PDB file of C-alpha atoms and ligand atoms in Angstrom:
ATOM      1  CA  MET A 173     110.376  84.331 122.860  1.00 41.00           C
ATOM      2  CA  PHE A 174     107.328  86.137 121.403  1.00 43.00           C
ATOM      3  CA  GLY A 175     104.922  83.209 122.421  1.00 42.00           C
ATOM      4  CA  LEU A 176     103.319  85.367 124.914  1.00 45.00           C
ATOM      5  CA  PHE A 177     101.811  87.594 122.290  1.00 45.00           C
ATOM      6  CA  ARG A 178     101.259  85.074 119.596  1.00 46.00           C
ATOM      7  CA  SER A 179      97.473  85.171 118.556  1.00 45.00           C
ATOM      8  CA  LYS A 180      95.668  81.702 118.482  1.00 48.00           C
ATOM      9  CA  LYS A 181      94.000  82.999 115.277  1.00 50.00           C
ATOM     10  CA  VAL A 182      97.220  82.806 113.205  1.00 48.00           C
ATOM     11  CA  GLU A 183      96.311  80.422 110.192  1.00 50.00           C
ATOM     12  CA  THR A 184      99.329  80.932 107.933  1.00 50.00           C
ATOM     13  CA  ALA A 185     103.056  81.082 109.271  1.00 48.00           C
ATOM     14  CA  PRO A 186     103.593  84.759 109.966  1.00 50.00           C
ATOM     15  CA  PRO A 187     106.366  86.185 107.655  1.00 50.00           C
ATOM     16  CA  ALA A 188     109.508  87.029 109.285  1.00 87.00           C
ATOM     17  CA  VAL A 189     109.038  90.673 110.313  1.00 97.00           C
ATOM     18  CA  SER A 190     111.363  92.103 112.790  1.00 97.00           C
ATOM     19  CA  HIS A 191     110.233  95.759 112.642  1.00 98.00           C
ATOM     20  CA  ILE A 192     107.046  97.223 111.212  1.00 98.00           C
ATOM     21  CA  ALA A 193     106.338 101.091 110.809  1.00 98.00           C
ATOM     22  CA  PHE A 194     103.296 103.060 110.276  1.00 99.00           C
ATOM     23  CA  ILE A 195     102.834 106.392 108.749  1.00 99.00           C
ATOM     24  CA  MET A 196      99.310 106.796 110.259  1.00 98.00           C
ATOM     25  CA  ASP A 197      97.766 109.432 107.732  1.00 98.00           C
ATOM     26  CA  GLY A 198      94.202 110.434 106.898  1.00 98.00           C
ATOM     27  CA  ASN A 199      92.558 111.360 110.271  1.00 98.00           C
ATOM     28  CA  GLY A 200      91.665 114.893 109.172  1.00 98.00           C
ATOM     29  CA  ARG A 201      90.086 113.704 105.942  1.00 98.00           C
ATOM     30  CA  TRP A 202      88.225 111.116 107.707  1.00 98.00           C
ATOM     31  CA  ALA A 203      86.739 113.655 110.050  1.00 98.00           C
ATOM     32  CA  LYS A 204      85.981 116.126 107.250  1.00 98.00           C
ATOM     33  CA  ARG A 205      84.152 113.274 105.153  1.00 98.00           C
ATOM     34  CA  ARG A 206      81.709 113.020 108.202  1.00 98.00           C
ATOM     35  CA  GLY A 207      81.212 116.908 108.196  1.00 98.00           C
ATOM     36  CA  LEU A 208      83.285 117.166 111.422  1.00 98.00           C
ATOM     37  CA  PRO A 209      86.242 119.554 112.159  1.00 97.00           C
ATOM     38  CA  ARG A 210      89.575 118.064 111.245  1.00 96.00           C
ATOM     39  CA  GLU A 211      90.721 117.465 114.755  1.00 96.00           C
ATOM     40  CA  ALA A 212      87.903 115.193 115.429  1.00 97.00           C
ATOM     41  CA  GLY A 213      89.597 112.483 113.491  1.00 98.00           C
ATOM     42  CA  HIS A 214      92.430 112.002 115.928  1.00 98.00           C
ATOM     43  CA  ARG A 215      90.467 110.305 118.590  1.00 98.00           C
ATOM     44  CA  PRO A 216      89.458 107.426 116.475  1.00 98.00           C
ATOM     45  CA  GLY A 217      92.842 107.475 114.968  1.00 98.00           C
ATOM     46  CA  ALA A 218      94.267 106.897 118.518  1.00 97.00           C
ATOM     47  CA  ARG A 219      91.801 103.944 118.794  1.00 97.00           C
ATOM     48  CA  THR A 220      93.112 102.441 115.643  1.00 98.00           C
ATOM     49  CA  PHE A 221      96.690 102.971 116.644  1.00 97.00           C
ATOM     50  CA  GLN A 222      95.976 100.931 119.712  1.00 96.00           C
ATOM     51  CA  ARG A 223      94.144  98.079 117.946  1.00 97.00           C
ATOM     52  CA  ILE A 224      96.898  97.916 115.278  1.00 98.00           C
ATOM     53  CA  VAL A 225      99.790  97.867 117.755  1.00 97.00           C
ATOM     54  CA  GLU A 226      98.047  95.140 119.650  1.00 97.00           C
ATOM     55  CA  HIS A 227      97.654  93.088 116.408  1.00 98.00           C
ATOM     56  CA  CYS A 228     101.303  93.496 115.548  1.00 98.00           C
ATOM     57  CA  LEU A 229     102.379  92.181 119.086  1.00 96.00           C
ATOM     58  CA  ALA A 230      99.846  89.319 118.693  1.00 96.00           C
ATOM     59  CA  ARG A 231     101.426  88.320 115.365  1.00 96.00           C
ATOM     60  CA  GLY A 232     104.911  88.312 117.045  1.00 95.00           C
ATOM     61  CA  ILE A 233     106.443  91.349 115.454  1.00 97.00           C
ATOM     62  CA  PRO A 234     108.953  92.578 118.158  1.00 97.00           C
ATOM     63  CA  THR A 235     109.302  96.097 117.195  1.00 98.00           C
ATOM     64  CA  VAL A 236     106.524  98.568 115.930  1.00 98.00           C
ATOM     65  CA  THR A 237     107.130 102.189 115.080  1.00 98.00           C
ATOM     66  CA  VAL A 238     104.187 104.735 114.602  1.00 98.00           C
ATOM     67  CA  TYR A 239     104.401 108.212 113.411  1.00 98.00           C
ATOM     68  CA  ALA A 240     102.386 110.360 115.721  1.00 98.00           C
ATOM     69  CA  PHE A 241     103.566 113.922 115.205  1.00 98.00           C
ATOM     70  CA  SER A 242     106.202 115.194 112.862  1.00 98.00           C
ATOM     71  CA  THR A 243     108.568 118.239 113.413  1.00 98.00           C
ATOM     72  CA  GLU A 244     106.497 119.746 110.540  1.00 98.00           C
ATOM     73  CA  ASN A 245     103.250 119.155 112.178  1.00 98.00           C
ATOM     74  CA  TRP A 246     103.609 122.353 114.419  1.00 98.00           C
ATOM     75  CA  ARG A 247     102.512 124.216 111.234  1.00 98.00           C
ATOM     76  CA  ARG A 248      99.039 123.070 111.945  1.00 98.00           C
ATOM     77  CA  PRO A 249      96.154 125.111 113.837  1.00 96.00           C
ATOM     78  CA  GLN A 250      96.743 125.210 117.566  1.00 97.00           C
ATOM     79  CA  ARG A 251      93.447 123.819 118.310  1.00 96.00           C
ATOM     80  CA  GLU A 252      94.353 120.531 116.404  1.00 97.00           C
ATOM     81  CA  ILE A 253      97.888 120.465 117.889  1.00 98.00           C
ATOM     82  CA  ASP A 254      96.257 120.732 121.399  1.00 97.00           C
ATOM     83  CA  GLU A 255      93.871 117.812 120.721  1.00 97.00           C
ATOM     84  CA  ILE A 256      96.743 115.624 119.343  1.00 98.00           C
ATOM     85  CA  MET A 257      99.049 116.386 122.570  1.00 98.00           C
ATOM     86  CA  GLU A 258      96.075 115.752 124.782  1.00 98.00           C
ATOM     87  CA  LEU A 259      95.307 112.319 123.306  1.00 97.00           C
ATOM     88  CA  LEU A 260      99.075 111.470 123.614  1.00 97.00           C
ATOM     89  CA  GLU A 261      98.868 112.229 127.311  1.00 97.00           C
ATOM     90  CA  LYS A 262      95.673 110.245 127.669  1.00 96.00           C
ATOM     91  CA  TYR A 263      97.273 107.200 125.862  1.00 95.00           C
ATOM     92  CA  ILE A 264     100.408 107.483 128.167  1.00 96.00           C
ATOM     93  CA  ASP A 265      97.989 107.402 131.266  1.00 95.00           C
ATOM     94  CA  ASP A 266      96.082 104.328 129.929  1.00 93.00           C
ATOM     95  CA  THR A 267      99.323 102.616 128.841  1.00 92.00           C
ATOM     96  CA  PHE A 268     100.751 102.836 132.374  1.00 88.00           C
ATOM     97  CA  THR A 269      97.952 100.623 133.628  1.00 89.00           C
ATOM     98  CA  ARG A 270      97.275  98.457 130.487  1.00 89.00           C
ATOM     99  CA  TYR A 271     101.070  97.456 129.911  1.00 88.00           C
ATOM    100  CA  ALA A 272     102.083  97.347 133.544  1.00 87.00           C
ATOM    101  CA  ASP A 273     102.488  93.500 133.293  1.00 90.00           C
ATOM    102  CA  ARG A 274     103.329  93.161 129.641  1.00 94.00           C
ATOM    103  CA  ASP A 275     106.694  92.429 128.129  1.00 96.00           C
ATOM    104  CA  VAL A 276     106.699  95.550 125.997  1.00 97.00           C
ATOM    105  CA  GLU A 277     108.839  98.740 126.324  1.00 96.00           C
ATOM    106  CA  ILE A 278     107.679 102.080 125.057  1.00 97.00           C
ATOM    107  CA  VAL A 279     110.096 104.377 123.553  1.00 97.00           C
ATOM    108  CA  PHE A 280     109.513 108.106 122.268  1.00 98.00           C
ATOM    109  CA  ILE A 281     111.675 108.884 119.373  1.00 98.00           C
ATOM    110  CA  GLY A 282     112.029 112.577 118.256  1.00 98.00           C
ATOM    111  CA  ARG A 283     112.895 115.920 119.965  1.00 98.00           C
ATOM    112  CA  ARG A 284     111.722 116.481 123.458  1.00 97.00           C
ATOM    113  CA  ASP A 285     112.048 120.361 123.239  1.00 95.00           C
ATOM    114  CA  GLY A 286     108.946 122.166 122.209  1.00 95.00           C
ATOM    115  CA  LEU A 287     106.692 119.589 124.126  1.00 98.00           C
ATOM    116  CA  SER A 288     105.082 120.524 127.339  1.00 97.00           C
ATOM    117  CA  PRO A 289     107.203 119.708 130.417  1.00 98.00           C
ATOM    118  CA  ALA A 290     104.159 117.711 131.893  1.00 97.00           C
ATOM    119  CA  LEU A 291     104.029 115.681 128.797  1.00 98.00           C
ATOM    120  CA  VAL A 292     107.860 115.050 128.670  1.00 98.00           C
ATOM    121  CA  GLU A 293     107.643 113.988 132.415  1.00 97.00           C
ATOM    122  CA  LYS A 294     105.001 111.327 131.582  1.00 97.00           C
ATOM    123  CA  MET A 295     106.783 110.085 128.582  1.00 97.00           C
ATOM    124  CA  GLU A 296     110.090 109.619 130.550  1.00 97.00           C
ATOM    125  CA  LYS A 297     108.188 107.906 133.311  1.00 96.00           C
ATOM    126  CA  LEU A 298     106.499 105.432 130.963  1.00 96.00           C
ATOM    127  CA  GLU A 299     110.041 104.694 129.266  1.00 97.00           C
ATOM    128  CA  ALA A 300     111.783 104.318 132.622  1.00 96.00           C
ATOM    129  CA  GLY A 301     109.008 102.040 133.843  1.00 95.00           C
ATOM    130  CA  SER A 302     109.165  99.807 130.720  1.00 96.00           C
ATOM    131  CA  ARG A 303     112.773  99.672 129.883  1.00 96.00           C
ATOM    132  CA  GLY A 304     114.541  96.545 128.766  1.00 96.00           C
ATOM    133  CA  ARG A 305     111.314  94.551 128.000  1.00 96.00           C
ATOM    134  CA  THR A 306     111.258  92.120 125.011  1.00 96.00           C
ATOM    135  CA  SER A 307     108.974  93.891 122.431  1.00 97.00           C
ATOM    136  CA  ARG A 308     109.163  97.584 121.590  1.00 97.00           C
ATOM    137  CA  VAL A 309     106.848 100.283 120.559  1.00 97.00           C
ATOM    138  CA  ASN A 310     108.500 103.439 119.338  1.00 98.00           C
ATOM    139  CA  ILE A 311     106.291 106.473 119.278  1.00 98.00           C
ATOM    140  CA  ALA A 312     107.721 109.051 116.865  1.00 98.00           C
ATOM    141  CA  LEU A 313     106.636 112.336 118.401  1.00 98.00           C
ATOM    142  CA  ASN A 314     107.966 115.723 117.330  1.00 98.00           C
ATOM    143  CA  TYR A 315     109.866 113.330 115.068  1.00 98.00           C
ATOM    144  CA  GLY A 316     111.631 114.310 111.756  1.00 98.00           C
ATOM    145  CA  GLY A 317     114.021 111.870 109.960  1.00 98.00           C
ATOM    146  CA  ARG A 318     116.397 114.737 109.063  1.00 98.00           C
ATOM    147  CA  ASP A 319     116.310 116.050 112.581  1.00 98.00           C
ATOM    148  CA  GLU A 320     117.173 112.612 114.016  1.00 98.00           C
ATOM    149  CA  ILE A 321     120.251 112.375 111.802  1.00 98.00           C
ATOM    150  CA  VAL A 322     121.359 115.936 112.618  1.00 98.00           C
ATOM    151  CA  ARG A 323     121.057 115.330 116.319  1.00 98.00           C
ATOM    152  CA  ALA A 324     122.889 112.198 116.003  1.00 98.00           C
ATOM    153  CA  VAL A 325     125.914 113.608 114.016  1.00 98.00           C
ATOM    154  CA  ASN A 326     126.091 116.678 116.447  1.00 98.00           C
ATOM    155  CA  ARG A 327     126.163 114.236 119.510  1.00 98.00           C
ATOM    156  CA  LEU A 328     128.937 112.124 117.737  1.00 98.00           C
ATOM    157  CA  SER A 329     130.735 115.405 117.039  1.00 98.00           C
ATOM    158  CA  GLU A 330     130.557 116.592 120.704  1.00 98.00           C
ATOM    159  CA  GLU A 331     131.760 113.024 121.749  1.00 98.00           C
ATOM    160  CA  GLY A 332     134.859 113.246 119.361  1.00 98.00           C
ATOM    161  CA  LYS A 333     133.542 110.262 117.543  1.00 98.00           C
ATOM    162  CA  LEU A 334     133.597 111.909 113.836  1.00 98.00           C
ATOM    163  CA  PRO A 335     134.348 110.764 111.235  1.00 98.00           C
ATOM    164  CA  CYS A 336     132.265 107.738 111.714  1.00 98.00           C
ATOM    165  CA  ASP A 337     131.072 104.557 109.878  1.00 98.00           C
ATOM    166  CA  GLU A 338     127.442 103.626 109.338  1.00 98.00           C
ATOM    167  CA  ALA A 339     127.070 101.320 112.295  1.00 98.00           C
ATOM    168  CA  THR A 340     128.103 104.316 114.537  1.00 98.00           C
ATOM    169  CA  LEU A 341     125.751 106.627 113.047  1.00 98.00           C
ATOM    170  CA  SER A 342     122.939 103.953 113.279  1.00 98.00           C
ATOM    171  CA  ALA A 343     123.813 103.476 117.165  1.00 98.00           C
ATOM    172  CA  ALA A 344     123.487 107.223 117.664  1.00 98.00           C
ATOM    173  CA  LEU A 345     119.916 107.498 116.290  1.00 98.00           C
ATOM    174  CA  ASP A 346     116.867 107.554 118.415  1.00 98.00           C
ATOM    175  CA  THR A 347     115.956 103.916 117.085  1.00 98.00           C
ATOM    176  CA  ALA A 348     119.218 102.554 118.192  1.00 97.00           C
ATOM    177  CA  GLY A 349     119.482  99.043 119.422  1.00 95.00           C
ATOM    178  CA  ARG A 350     116.602  97.560 117.186  1.00 96.00           C
ATOM    179  CA  PRO A 351     116.739  96.446 113.539  1.00 97.00           C
ATOM    180  CA  ASP A 352     115.750  98.645 110.666  1.00 98.00           C
ATOM    181  CA  PRO A 353     112.068  98.467 109.494  1.00 98.00           C
ATOM    182  CA  ASP A 354     111.328  95.627 107.214  1.00 98.00           C
ATOM    183  CA  LEU A 355     107.997  97.336 106.104  1.00 98.00           C
ATOM    184  CA  VAL A 356     106.690 100.834 106.189  1.00 98.00           C
ATOM    185  CA  ILE A 357     102.920 101.222 105.777  1.00 98.00           C
ATOM    186  CA  ARG A 358     101.332 104.563 104.853  1.00 99.00           C
ATOM    187  CA  THR A 359      97.637 104.991 104.988  1.00 99.00           C
ATOM    188  CA  GLY A 360      95.696 108.030 103.522  1.00 98.00           C
ATOM    189  CA  GLY A 361      96.523 107.618  99.898  1.00 98.00           C
ATOM    190  CA  ASP A 362      99.694 109.730  99.577  1.00 98.00           C
ATOM    191  CA  PHE A 363     103.025 108.313  98.275  1.00 98.00           C
ATOM    192  CA  ARG A 364     105.832 110.065 100.306  1.00 98.00           C
ATOM    193  CA  THR A 365     107.653 109.499 103.383  1.00 98.00           C
ATOM    194  CA  SER A 366     106.979 112.930 105.017  1.00 98.00           C
ATOM    195  CA  ASN A 367     110.522 112.882 106.893  1.00 98.00           C
ATOM    196  CA  PHE A 368     109.880 109.491 108.432  1.00 98.00           C
ATOM    197  CA  LEU A 369     112.848 106.986 109.221  1.00 98.00           C
ATOM    198  CA  LEU A 370     114.978 108.302 106.393  1.00 98.00           C
ATOM    199  CA  TRP A 371     118.062 106.587 107.517  1.00 98.00           C
ATOM    200  CA  GLU A 372     116.426 103.345 108.864  1.00 98.00           C
ATOM    201  CA  SER A 373     114.220 102.757 105.820  1.00 98.00           C
ATOM    202  CA  ALA A 374     117.019 102.405 103.338  1.00 98.00           C
ATOM    203  CA  TYR A 375     115.909  98.944 102.416  1.00 97.00           C
ATOM    204  CA  ALA A 376     112.270  98.895 103.907  1.00 98.00           C
ATOM    205  CA  GLU A 377     109.382  97.595 101.658  1.00 98.00           C
ATOM    206  CA  TYR A 378     106.876 100.292 101.330  1.00 98.00           C
ATOM    207  CA  PHE A 379     103.100  99.655 101.154  1.00 98.00           C
ATOM    208  CA  PHE A 380     100.798 102.459 100.449  1.00 98.00           C
ATOM    209  CA  THR A 381      96.954 102.251 100.915  1.00 98.00           C
ATOM    210  CA  ASP A 382      94.110 104.720 100.237  1.00 98.00           C
ATOM    211  CA  THR A 383      92.332 103.663 103.463  1.00 98.00           C
ATOM    212  CA  LEU A 384      92.240 106.531 106.181  1.00 98.00           C
ATOM    213  CA  TRP A 385      93.934 105.599 109.199  1.00 98.00           C
ATOM    214  CA  PRO A 386      90.813 105.509 111.577  1.00 98.00           C
ATOM    215  CA  ASP A 387      89.368 103.086 109.002  1.00 98.00           C
ATOM    216  CA  PHE A 388      92.403 100.752 108.876  1.00 98.00           C
ATOM    217  CA  THR A 389      91.828  97.280 110.016  1.00 98.00           C
ATOM    218  CA  GLU A 390      93.563  94.250 111.382  1.00 98.00           C
ATOM    219  CA  ARG A 391      92.401  92.320 108.172  1.00 98.00           C
ATOM    220  CA  GLU A 392      94.000  94.832 105.861  1.00 98.00           C
ATOM    221  CA  LEU A 393      97.233  94.475 107.902  1.00 98.00           C
ATOM    222  CA  ASP A 394      97.172  90.662 107.559  1.00 97.00           C
ATOM    223  CA  ARG A 395      96.655  91.065 103.783  1.00 98.00           C
ATOM    224  CA  ILE A 396      99.806  93.463 103.505  1.00 98.00           C
ATOM    225  CA  LEU A 397     101.736  91.026 105.616  1.00 97.00           C
ATOM    226  CA  SER A 398     100.873  88.201 103.231  1.00 96.00           C
ATOM    227  CA  ASP A 399     102.097  90.562 100.274  1.00 96.00           C
ATOM    228  CA  PHE A 400     105.207  91.313 102.186  1.00 97.00           C
ATOM    229  CA  ALA A 401     105.942  87.613 102.545  1.00 95.00           C
ATOM    230  CA  ARG A 402     105.791  87.334  98.755  1.00 94.00           C
ATOM    231  CA  ARG A 403     108.064  90.058  97.915  1.00 94.00           C
ATOM    232  CA  HIS A 404     111.686  89.331  97.112  1.00 93.00           C
ATOM    233  CA  ARG A 405     114.153  91.558  98.829  1.00 93.00           C
ATOM    234  CA  ARG A 406     117.505  91.797  96.938  1.00 94.00           C
ATOM    235  CA  PHE A 407     119.335  94.293  99.171  1.00 94.00           C
ATOM    236  CA  GLY A 408     121.335  95.067  96.101  1.00 95.00           C
ATOM    237  CA  GLY A 409     121.974  91.325  95.223  1.00 95.00           C
ATOM    238  CA  VAL A 410     120.456  89.235  92.440  1.00 91.00           C
TER     239      VAL A 410
HETATM  240  C1  LIG B 720      97.657 111.905 110.533  1.00 61.31           C
HETATM  241  O1  LIG B 720      96.389 112.408 109.977  1.00 61.31           O
HETATM  242  C2  LIG B 720      97.892 112.330 111.773  1.00 61.31           C
HETATM  243  C3  LIG B 720      98.906 113.323 112.071  1.00 61.31           C
HETATM  244  C4  LIG B 720      99.588 113.846 111.200  1.00 61.31           C
HETATM  245  C5  LIG B 720      99.087 113.949 113.410  1.00 61.31           C
HETATM  246  P1  LIG B 720      96.288 113.848 109.203  1.00 61.31           P
HETATM  247  O2  LIG B 720      95.809 114.806 110.417  1.00 61.31           O
HETATM  248  O3  LIG B 720      97.423 114.288 108.509  1.00 61.31           O
HETATM  249  O4  LIG B 720      95.110 113.689 108.348  1.00 61.31           O
HETATM  250  P2  LIG B 720      94.782 114.129 106.808  1.00 61.31           P
HETATM  251  O5  LIG B 720      96.014 113.726 106.011  1.00 61.31           O
HETATM  252  O6  LIG B 720      94.972 115.603 106.952  1.00 61.31           O
HETATM  253  O7  LIG B 720      93.711 113.659 106.303  1.00 61.31           O
HETATM  254  C1  LIG B 721     102.745 112.544 108.280  1.00 61.31           C
HETATM  255  O1  LIG B 721     101.423 112.897 107.841  1.00 61.31           O
HETATM  256  C2  LIG B 721     103.154 112.760 109.736  1.00 61.31           C
HETATM  257  C3  LIG B 721     102.280 111.792 110.536  1.00 61.31           C
HETATM  258  C4  LIG B 721     101.667 110.794 110.088  1.00 61.31           C
HETATM  259  C5  LIG B 721     102.443 111.895 111.994  1.00 61.31           C
HETATM  260  P1  LIG B 721     101.381 114.427 107.395  1.00 61.31           P
HETATM  261  O2  LIG B 721      99.947 114.602 106.992  1.00 61.31           O
HETATM  262  O3  LIG B 721     102.001 115.459 108.269  1.00 61.31           O
HETATM  263  O4  LIG B 721     102.116 114.386 105.888  1.00 61.31           O
HETATM  264  P2  LIG B 721     101.991 115.428 104.745  1.00 61.31           P
HETATM  265  O5  LIG B 721     101.963 116.771 105.250  1.00 61.31           O
HETATM  266  O6  LIG B 721     100.903 115.092 103.995  1.00 61.31           O
HETATM  267  O7  LIG B 721     103.291 115.101 103.862  1.00 61.31           O
HETATM  268 MG1  LIG B 722      98.075 113.864 106.592  1.00 61.31          MG
END
């Protein structure tokens, strides 16, 4: 089923990963260390994002989620926000062409309000054009885990579906239809979730690395995948 994207270079059997998620952190510090303004780190960060997503698909991982912009990131200087939004628009334009014949759907998770109408239009066009394909890349944009849960609960309330069970709430989230993440990787050296996939990550394995996101490589990802394959996930059992 995923043979299309399986890299010929796989030497060891890939671990069973259905969903991998990334908190792409450290762009600002990467730039600062080079004497550049913070926002200069987002362009190399965007390149890493494209490389790493490709690598995950090549490894046969069917769902990849990346944290691109949080509901809290509006607190940043306007100049930096503008740079991130511009890069996202450019990414969407590129993806239209590059993914035209690929079996990959792109889904944006998070709030649409607050984003520019031009950007939202591009997001929706890309989603509509790729819907129903085998692999999925979720881009968390203007995303907050708490916000996602609150929106889901409010929608269920409007539809008269409350009280509800866990499966119903899961199905009302932005990530509906795909399994929960098996592993969440955070670059940049901090040990926190920063409001990412709060509901979905209940039993995810977390990996934290000091590597700043623009420096994160396929090689390091492969090491993490090997480590993941050795972890014993008990899900509350013994
Ligand atoms: C992550 O890198 C990218 C976004 C949050 C958009 P940062 O910009 O947070 O980089 P640091 O953490 O300040 O180094
Ligand atoms: C998390 O990084 C958000 C994204 C990677 C988009 P932040 O840099 O915003 O997280 P905090 O502020 O250090 O918790
Ligand atoms: Mg950060």
